[in-house]
Amino acid sequence: MLRSLFASVVALAVLSGAAAEPASGSDGGPLLAELFTSQGCSSCPPAETLFAELADDPGLVTIEWHVDYWDSLNYGGSRWKDPFSSSANTARQRAYNSVLRGTSAVYTPQGVVGGQAEFVGSRRSELAAARKAIGQPSVRLTIGARSVSVSGTGRGNVIFVRLLDRQETRVTGGENSGRLLRGRHIALERRQLGRFGGKPATFALPALGPGETCAIFVQQDTAG
């Protein structure tokens, strides 16, 4: 089960085959803004455009999680399999909905801020309201060249998400057939670096490849 997010920080350096360059954390740091989306959903491009803009907001860390339940949709005699979709991303979304909405039913585009509030992912006003409604992180993260240091009063799993910084995809089937879709911070991999138990700790960071960045956050429990 997913619970409230404690802290999040992003390393925005893109270094071929190397870890991100140093980025210092701060108390009351950025909030995690997650978008559950699909290249097969015609309602999702406006949300992806909004989140691409939000990727440059210093108060947020954005992640695009591409879900897989649109991959089998036949629309107008064609379908589109999102190359970034995964069942693990769908499981994460279902876990959020079980906690935040009391149902395992899902929809796209769906946004989640701070692990605590959900909203229609294309609605800027709902995002703004969600940001005001949730508490600030109680954990501090500081990213070094090859490690991340964690301190603060919270406890939880330290999660690393490998992200594709920018991507353009020409869709040739399904509801978005013929459209050029642009994504930012697309999730490629999620792994647990370790467990933060309330005492200062340091965790090694995986290397990043060309065009990649990463998000690191602490969350009480994780899905999938």
mmCIF file of C-alpha atoms in Angstrom:
data_model
loop_
_atom_site.group_PDB
_atom_site.id
_atom_site.type_symbol
_atom_site.label_atom_id
_atom_site.label_comp_id
_atom_site.label_asym_id
_atom_site.label_seq_id
_atom_site.Cartn_x
_atom_site.Cartn_y
_atom_site.Cartn_z
ATOM 1 C CA MET A 1 0.000 0.000 0.000
ATOM 2 C CA LEU A 2 1.222 3.495 -0.792
ATOM 3 C CA ARG A 3 1.257 6.145 1.887
ATOM 4 C CA SER A 4 2.349 9.771 2.062
ATOM 5 C CA LEU A 5 5.546 10.859 0.357
ATOM 6 C CA PHE A 6 8.196 12.301 2.657
ATOM 7 C CA ALA A 7 10.712 13.903 0.326
ATOM 8 C CA SER A 8 11.812 14.122 -3.261
ATOM 9 C CA VAL A 9 14.662 15.644 -5.204
ATOM 10 C CA VAL A 10 15.814 15.331 -8.805
ATOM 11 C CA ALA A 11 19.255 15.301 -10.413
ATOM 12 C CA LEU A 12 18.871 17.101 -13.704
ATOM 13 C CA ALA A 13 22.371 16.621 -15.071
ATOM 14 C CA VAL A 14 22.570 14.377 -18.134
ATOM 15 C CA LEU A 15 25.949 12.669 -18.267
ATOM 16 C CA SER A 16 26.687 9.775 -20.609
ATOM 17 C CA GLY A 17 27.352 6.611 -18.620
ATOM 18 C CA ALA A 18 27.963 8.485 -15.365
ATOM 19 C CA ALA A 19 26.133 9.429 -12.226
ATOM 20 C CA ALA A 20 24.495 12.824 -11.947
ATOM 21 C CA GLU A 21 26.671 15.761 -10.962
ATOM 22 C CA PRO A 22 26.250 17.141 -7.438
ATOM 23 C CA ALA A 23 22.979 18.814 -6.478
ATOM 24 C CA SER A 24 22.367 19.961 -2.926
ATOM 25 C CA GLY A 25 19.120 19.260 -1.129
ATOM 26 C CA SER A 26 17.135 21.648 1.039
ATOM 27 C CA ASP A 27 14.670 21.475 3.909
ATOM 28 C CA GLY A 28 11.084 21.807 2.740
ATOM 29 C CA GLY A 29 12.322 20.779 -0.694
ATOM 30 C CA PRO A 30 10.477 19.926 -3.883
ATOM 31 C CA LEU A 31 7.349 17.780 -4.077
ATOM 32 C CA LEU A 32 6.959 14.746 -6.296
ATOM 33 C CA ALA A 33 4.408 15.231 -9.102
ATOM 34 C CA GLU A 34 3.545 11.975 -10.879
ATOM 35 C CA LEU A 35 1.596 11.619 -14.118
ATOM 36 C CA PHE A 36 -0.004 8.326 -15.127
ATOM 37 C CA THR A 37 -0.380 8.502 -18.879
ATOM 38 C CA SER A 38 -0.399 6.562 -22.144
ATOM 39 C CA GLN A 39 0.527 7.350 -25.723
ATOM 40 C CA GLY A 40 -2.645 5.452 -26.688
ATOM 41 C CA CYS A 41 -4.968 7.870 -24.854
ATOM 42 C CA SER A 42 -6.224 10.909 -26.780
ATOM 43 C CA SER A 43 -6.844 12.833 -23.538
ATOM 44 C CA CYS A 44 -3.226 12.498 -22.390
ATOM 45 C CA PRO A 45 -1.214 14.839 -24.674
ATOM 46 C CA PRO A 46 -2.451 18.019 -22.896
ATOM 47 C CA ALA A 47 -1.392 16.517 -19.560
ATOM 48 C CA GLU A 48 2.025 15.579 -20.932
ATOM 49 C CA THR A 49 2.413 19.138 -22.218
ATOM 50 C CA LEU A 50 1.576 20.494 -18.757
ATOM 51 C CA PHE A 51 4.006 18.129 -17.028
ATOM 52 C CA ALA A 52 6.730 18.969 -19.543
ATOM 53 C CA GLU A 53 6.361 22.580 -18.416
ATOM 54 C CA LEU A 54 6.304 21.541 -14.751
ATOM 55 C CA ALA A 55 9.578 19.653 -15.226
ATOM 56 C CA ASP A 56 11.293 23.052 -15.087
ATOM 57 C CA ASP A 57 9.504 24.094 -11.863
ATOM 58 C CA PRO A 58 12.095 24.041 -9.026
ATOM 59 C CA GLY A 59 9.324 23.259 -6.548
ATOM 60 C CA LEU A 60 8.409 19.971 -8.232
ATOM 61 C CA VAL A 61 10.010 16.725 -9.334
ATOM 62 C CA THR A 62 8.002 15.256 -12.212
ATOM 63 C CA ILE A 63 7.739 11.658 -13.412
ATOM 64 C CA GLU A 64 5.725 10.256 -16.323
ATOM 65 C CA TRP A 65 4.595 6.699 -15.584
ATOM 66 C CA HIS A 66 3.255 5.106 -18.788
ATOM 67 C CA VAL A 67 0.551 2.518 -18.046
ATOM 68 C CA ASP A 68 -0.200 -0.558 -20.146
ATOM 69 C CA TYR A 69 -3.993 -0.910 -20.149
ATOM 70 C CA TRP A 70 -4.340 1.228 -23.282
ATOM 71 C CA ASP A 71 -1.985 -0.997 -25.283
ATOM 72 C CA SER A 72 -4.703 -3.472 -26.293
ATOM 73 C CA LEU A 73 -7.299 -0.871 -27.345
ATOM 74 C CA ASN A 74 -8.378 -1.195 -30.969
ATOM 75 C CA TYR A 75 -9.372 2.217 -32.325
ATOM 76 C CA GLY A 76 -10.400 2.720 -35.945
ATOM 77 C CA GLY A 77 -8.947 -0.631 -36.901
ATOM 78 C CA SER A 78 -5.530 0.020 -35.335
ATOM 79 C CA ARG A 79 -3.862 -0.017 -31.950
ATOM 80 C CA TRP A 80 -0.710 1.424 -30.416
ATOM 81 C CA LYS A 81 1.573 -0.204 -27.880
ATOM 82 C CA ASP A 82 3.204 2.504 -25.806
ATOM 83 C CA PRO A 83 6.943 1.680 -25.850
ATOM 84 C CA PHE A 84 7.340 3.026 -22.298
ATOM 85 C CA SER A 85 4.345 1.272 -20.740
ATOM 86 C CA SER A 86 4.615 -1.414 -18.078
ATOM 87 C CA SER A 87 2.377 -3.449 -15.799
ATOM 88 C CA ALA A 88 4.463 -2.218 -12.836
ATOM 89 C CA ASN A 89 3.456 1.374 -13.619
ATOM 90 C CA THR A 90 -0.197 0.316 -13.763
ATOM 91 C CA ALA A 91 0.178 -1.484 -10.422
ATOM 92 C CA ARG A 92 1.597 1.688 -8.865
ATOM 93 C CA GLN A 93 -1.385 3.668 -10.119
ATOM 94 C CA ARG A 94 -3.880 1.097 -8.814
ATOM 95 C CA ALA A 95 -2.210 1.157 -5.399
ATOM 96 C CA TYR A 96 -2.483 4.950 -5.275
ATOM 97 C CA ASN A 97 -6.164 4.816 -6.206
ATOM 98 C CA SER A 98 -6.887 2.221 -3.534
ATOM 99 C CA VAL A 99 -5.522 4.645 -0.932
ATOM 100 C CA LEU A 100 -6.615 8.010 -2.334
ATOM 101 C CA ARG A 101 -9.980 7.103 -3.911
ATOM 102 C CA GLY A 102 -10.911 3.831 -2.228
ATOM 103 C CA THR A 103 -11.004 1.951 -5.528
ATOM 104 C CA SER A 104 -8.633 0.037 -7.775
ATOM 105 C CA ALA A 105 -10.284 1.628 -10.833
ATOM 106 C CA VAL A 106 -7.910 3.823 -12.828
ATOM 107 C CA TYR A 107 -8.050 6.537 -15.477
ATOM 108 C CA THR A 108 -5.720 8.630 -17.592
ATOM 109 C CA PRO A 109 -4.408 11.210 -17.396
ATOM 110 C CA GLN A 110 -4.119 11.103 -13.614
ATOM 111 C CA GLY A 111 -1.769 13.196 -11.526
ATOM 112 C CA VAL A 112 -0.607 12.564 -7.955
ATOM 113 C CA VAL A 113 1.253 15.149 -5.846
ATOM 114 C CA GLY A 114 3.347 14.232 -2.833
ATOM 115 C CA GLY A 115 1.790 10.773 -2.731
ATOM 116 C CA GLN A 116 -1.169 12.405 -0.973
ATOM 117 C CA ALA A 117 -3.505 14.090 -3.481
ATOM 118 C CA GLU A 118 -4.750 13.047 -6.919
ATOM 119 C CA PHE A 119 -6.180 15.151 -9.737
ATOM 120 C CA VAL A 120 -6.983 15.066 -13.446
ATOM 121 C CA GLY A 121 -3.510 15.344 -14.923
ATOM 122 C CA SER A 122 -4.326 18.029 -17.489
ATOM 123 C CA ARG A 123 -5.987 20.442 -15.038
ATOM 124 C CA ARG A 124 -3.537 23.067 -13.831
ATOM 125 C CA SER A 125 -5.987 24.484 -11.276
ATOM 126 C CA GLU A 126 -6.441 21.084 -9.618
ATOM 127 C CA LEU A 127 -2.675 20.672 -9.427
ATOM 128 C CA ALA A 128 -2.333 24.081 -7.759
ATOM 129 C CA ALA A 129 -5.000 23.181 -5.204
ATOM 130 C CA ALA A 130 -3.334 19.843 -4.485
ATOM 131 C CA ARG A 131 0.046 21.504 -3.874
ATOM 132 C CA LYS A 132 -1.508 23.795 -1.273
ATOM 133 C CA ALA A 133 -3.371 20.978 0.465
ATOM 134 C CA ILE A 134 -0.462 18.682 1.303
ATOM 135 C CA GLY A 135 2.319 18.940 3.860
ATOM 136 C CA GLN A 136 5.962 19.643 3.132
ATOM 137 C CA PRO A 137 8.514 16.812 3.053
ATOM 138 C CA SER A 138 10.126 15.951 6.394
ATOM 139 C CA VAL A 139 13.195 14.279 4.901
ATOM 140 C CA ARG A 140 16.235 15.988 3.393
ATOM 141 C CA LEU A 141 18.003 14.493 0.383
ATOM 142 C CA THR A 142 21.398 15.648 -0.872
ATOM 143 C CA ILE A 143 22.713 14.228 -4.143
ATOM 144 C CA GLY A 144 26.456 13.871 -4.641
ATOM 145 C CA ALA A 145 28.405 12.674 -7.658
ATOM 146 C CA ARG A 146 27.737 8.987 -6.974
ATOM 147 C CA SER A 147 25.545 8.868 -3.890
ATOM 148 C CA VAL A 148 22.534 10.357 -2.140
ATOM 149 C CA SER A 149 22.500 11.261 1.559
ATOM 150 C CA VAL A 150 19.230 11.111 3.491
ATOM 151 C CA SER A 151 18.390 12.741 6.821
ATOM 152 C CA GLY A 152 15.322 13.993 8.663
ATOM 153 C CA THR A 153 12.493 12.699 10.823
ATOM 154 C CA GLY A 154 10.660 10.382 8.452
ATOM 155 C CA ARG A 155 11.152 6.704 7.604
ATOM 156 C CA GLY A 156 10.654 4.807 4.379
ATOM 157 C CA ASN A 157 12.093 3.205 1.282
ATOM 158 C CA VAL A 158 14.663 5.162 -0.724
ATOM 159 C CA ILE A 159 13.544 4.897 -4.344
ATOM 160 C CA PHE A 160 15.590 5.606 -7.474
ATOM 161 C CA VAL A 161 13.772 6.168 -10.777
ATOM 162 C CA ARG A 162 15.730 6.274 -14.011
ATOM 163 C CA LEU A 163 14.176 8.838 -16.352
ATOM 164 C CA LEU A 164 14.417 9.625 -20.034
ATOM 165 C CA ASP A 165 14.841 13.381 -19.953
ATOM 166 C CA ARG A 166 13.129 14.151 -23.279
ATOM 167 C CA GLN A 167 11.536 12.021 -25.973
ATOM 168 C CA GLU A 168 9.573 12.539 -29.188
ATOM 169 C CA THR A 169 7.438 9.678 -30.506
ATOM 170 C CA ARG A 170 5.522 9.576 -33.789
ATOM 171 C CA VAL A 171 2.399 7.522 -33.066
ATOM 172 C CA THR A 172 1.110 5.431 -35.979
ATOM 173 C CA GLY A 173 -1.923 3.698 -34.464
ATOM 174 C CA GLY A 174 -4.731 4.029 -31.938
ATOM 175 C CA GLU A 175 -6.402 7.235 -30.771
ATOM 176 C CA ASN A 176 -3.308 9.393 -31.295
ATOM 177 C CA SER A 177 -2.412 8.051 -34.733
ATOM 178 C CA GLY A 178 -0.475 10.632 -36.744
ATOM 179 C CA ARG A 179 0.483 12.747 -33.741
ATOM 180 C CA LEU A 180 3.985 13.624 -32.582
ATOM 181 C CA LEU A 181 4.048 13.253 -28.802
ATOM 182 C CA ARG A 182 6.677 14.901 -26.624
ATOM 183 C CA GLY A 183 7.468 13.557 -23.169
ATOM 184 C CA ARG A 184 9.664 14.707 -20.274
ATOM 185 C CA HIS A 185 11.024 12.631 -17.397
ATOM 186 C CA ILE A 186 9.615 9.321 -18.668
ATOM 187 C CA ALA A 187 10.149 6.485 -16.191
ATOM 188 C CA LEU A 188 12.430 3.737 -17.509
ATOM 189 C CA GLU A 189 13.289 1.865 -14.308
ATOM 190 C CA ARG A 190 12.387 1.950 -10.631
ATOM 191 C CA ARG A 191 14.486 0.340 -7.908
ATOM 192 C CA GLN A 192 14.824 0.512 -4.140
ATOM 193 C CA LEU A 193 18.239 1.717 -2.990
ATOM 194 C CA GLY A 194 17.620 0.829 0.642
ATOM 195 C CA ARG A 195 15.645 1.723 3.724
ATOM 196 C CA PHE A 196 15.835 5.010 5.663
ATOM 197 C CA GLY A 197 15.168 4.436 9.363
ATOM 198 C CA GLY A 198 15.417 7.965 10.736
ATOM 199 C CA LYS A 199 19.211 8.148 11.122
ATOM 200 C CA PRO A 200 21.417 9.876 8.500
ATOM 201 C CA ALA A 201 22.392 7.411 5.788
ATOM 202 C CA THR A 202 24.094 7.410 2.397
ATOM 203 C CA PHE A 203 23.173 5.231 -0.590
ATOM 204 C CA ALA A 204 25.102 4.561 -3.798
ATOM 205 C CA LEU A 205 23.517 5.805 -7.035
ATOM 206 C CA PRO A 206 23.367 3.786 -10.270
ATOM 207 C CA ALA A 207 25.107 5.257 -13.312
ATOM 208 C CA LEU A 208 23.042 7.153 -15.867
ATOM 209 C CA GLY A 209 23.165 6.629 -19.611
ATOM 210 C CA PRO A 210 22.963 9.148 -22.472
ATOM 211 C CA GLY A 211 19.855 11.320 -22.313
ATOM 212 C CA GLU A 212 18.945 10.058 -18.844
ATOM 213 C CA THR A 213 18.306 11.798 -15.544
ATOM 214 C CA CYS A 214 16.867 10.469 -12.292
ATOM 215 C CA ALA A 215 14.463 11.122 -9.449
ATOM 216 C CA ILE A 216 15.104 9.978 -5.895
ATOM 217 C CA PHE A 217 12.485 10.028 -3.164
ATOM 218 C CA VAL A 218 11.578 8.447 0.161
ATOM 219 C CA GLN A 219 8.153 6.831 0.492
ATOM 220 C CA GLN A 220 6.658 4.790 3.317
ATOM 221 C CA ASP A 221 5.676 1.925 1.054
ATOM 222 C CA THR A 222 5.875 1.331 -2.698
ATOM 223 C CA ALA A 223 3.718 -0.435 -5.236
ATOM 224 C CA GLY A 224 4.886 -3.249 -7.415
#
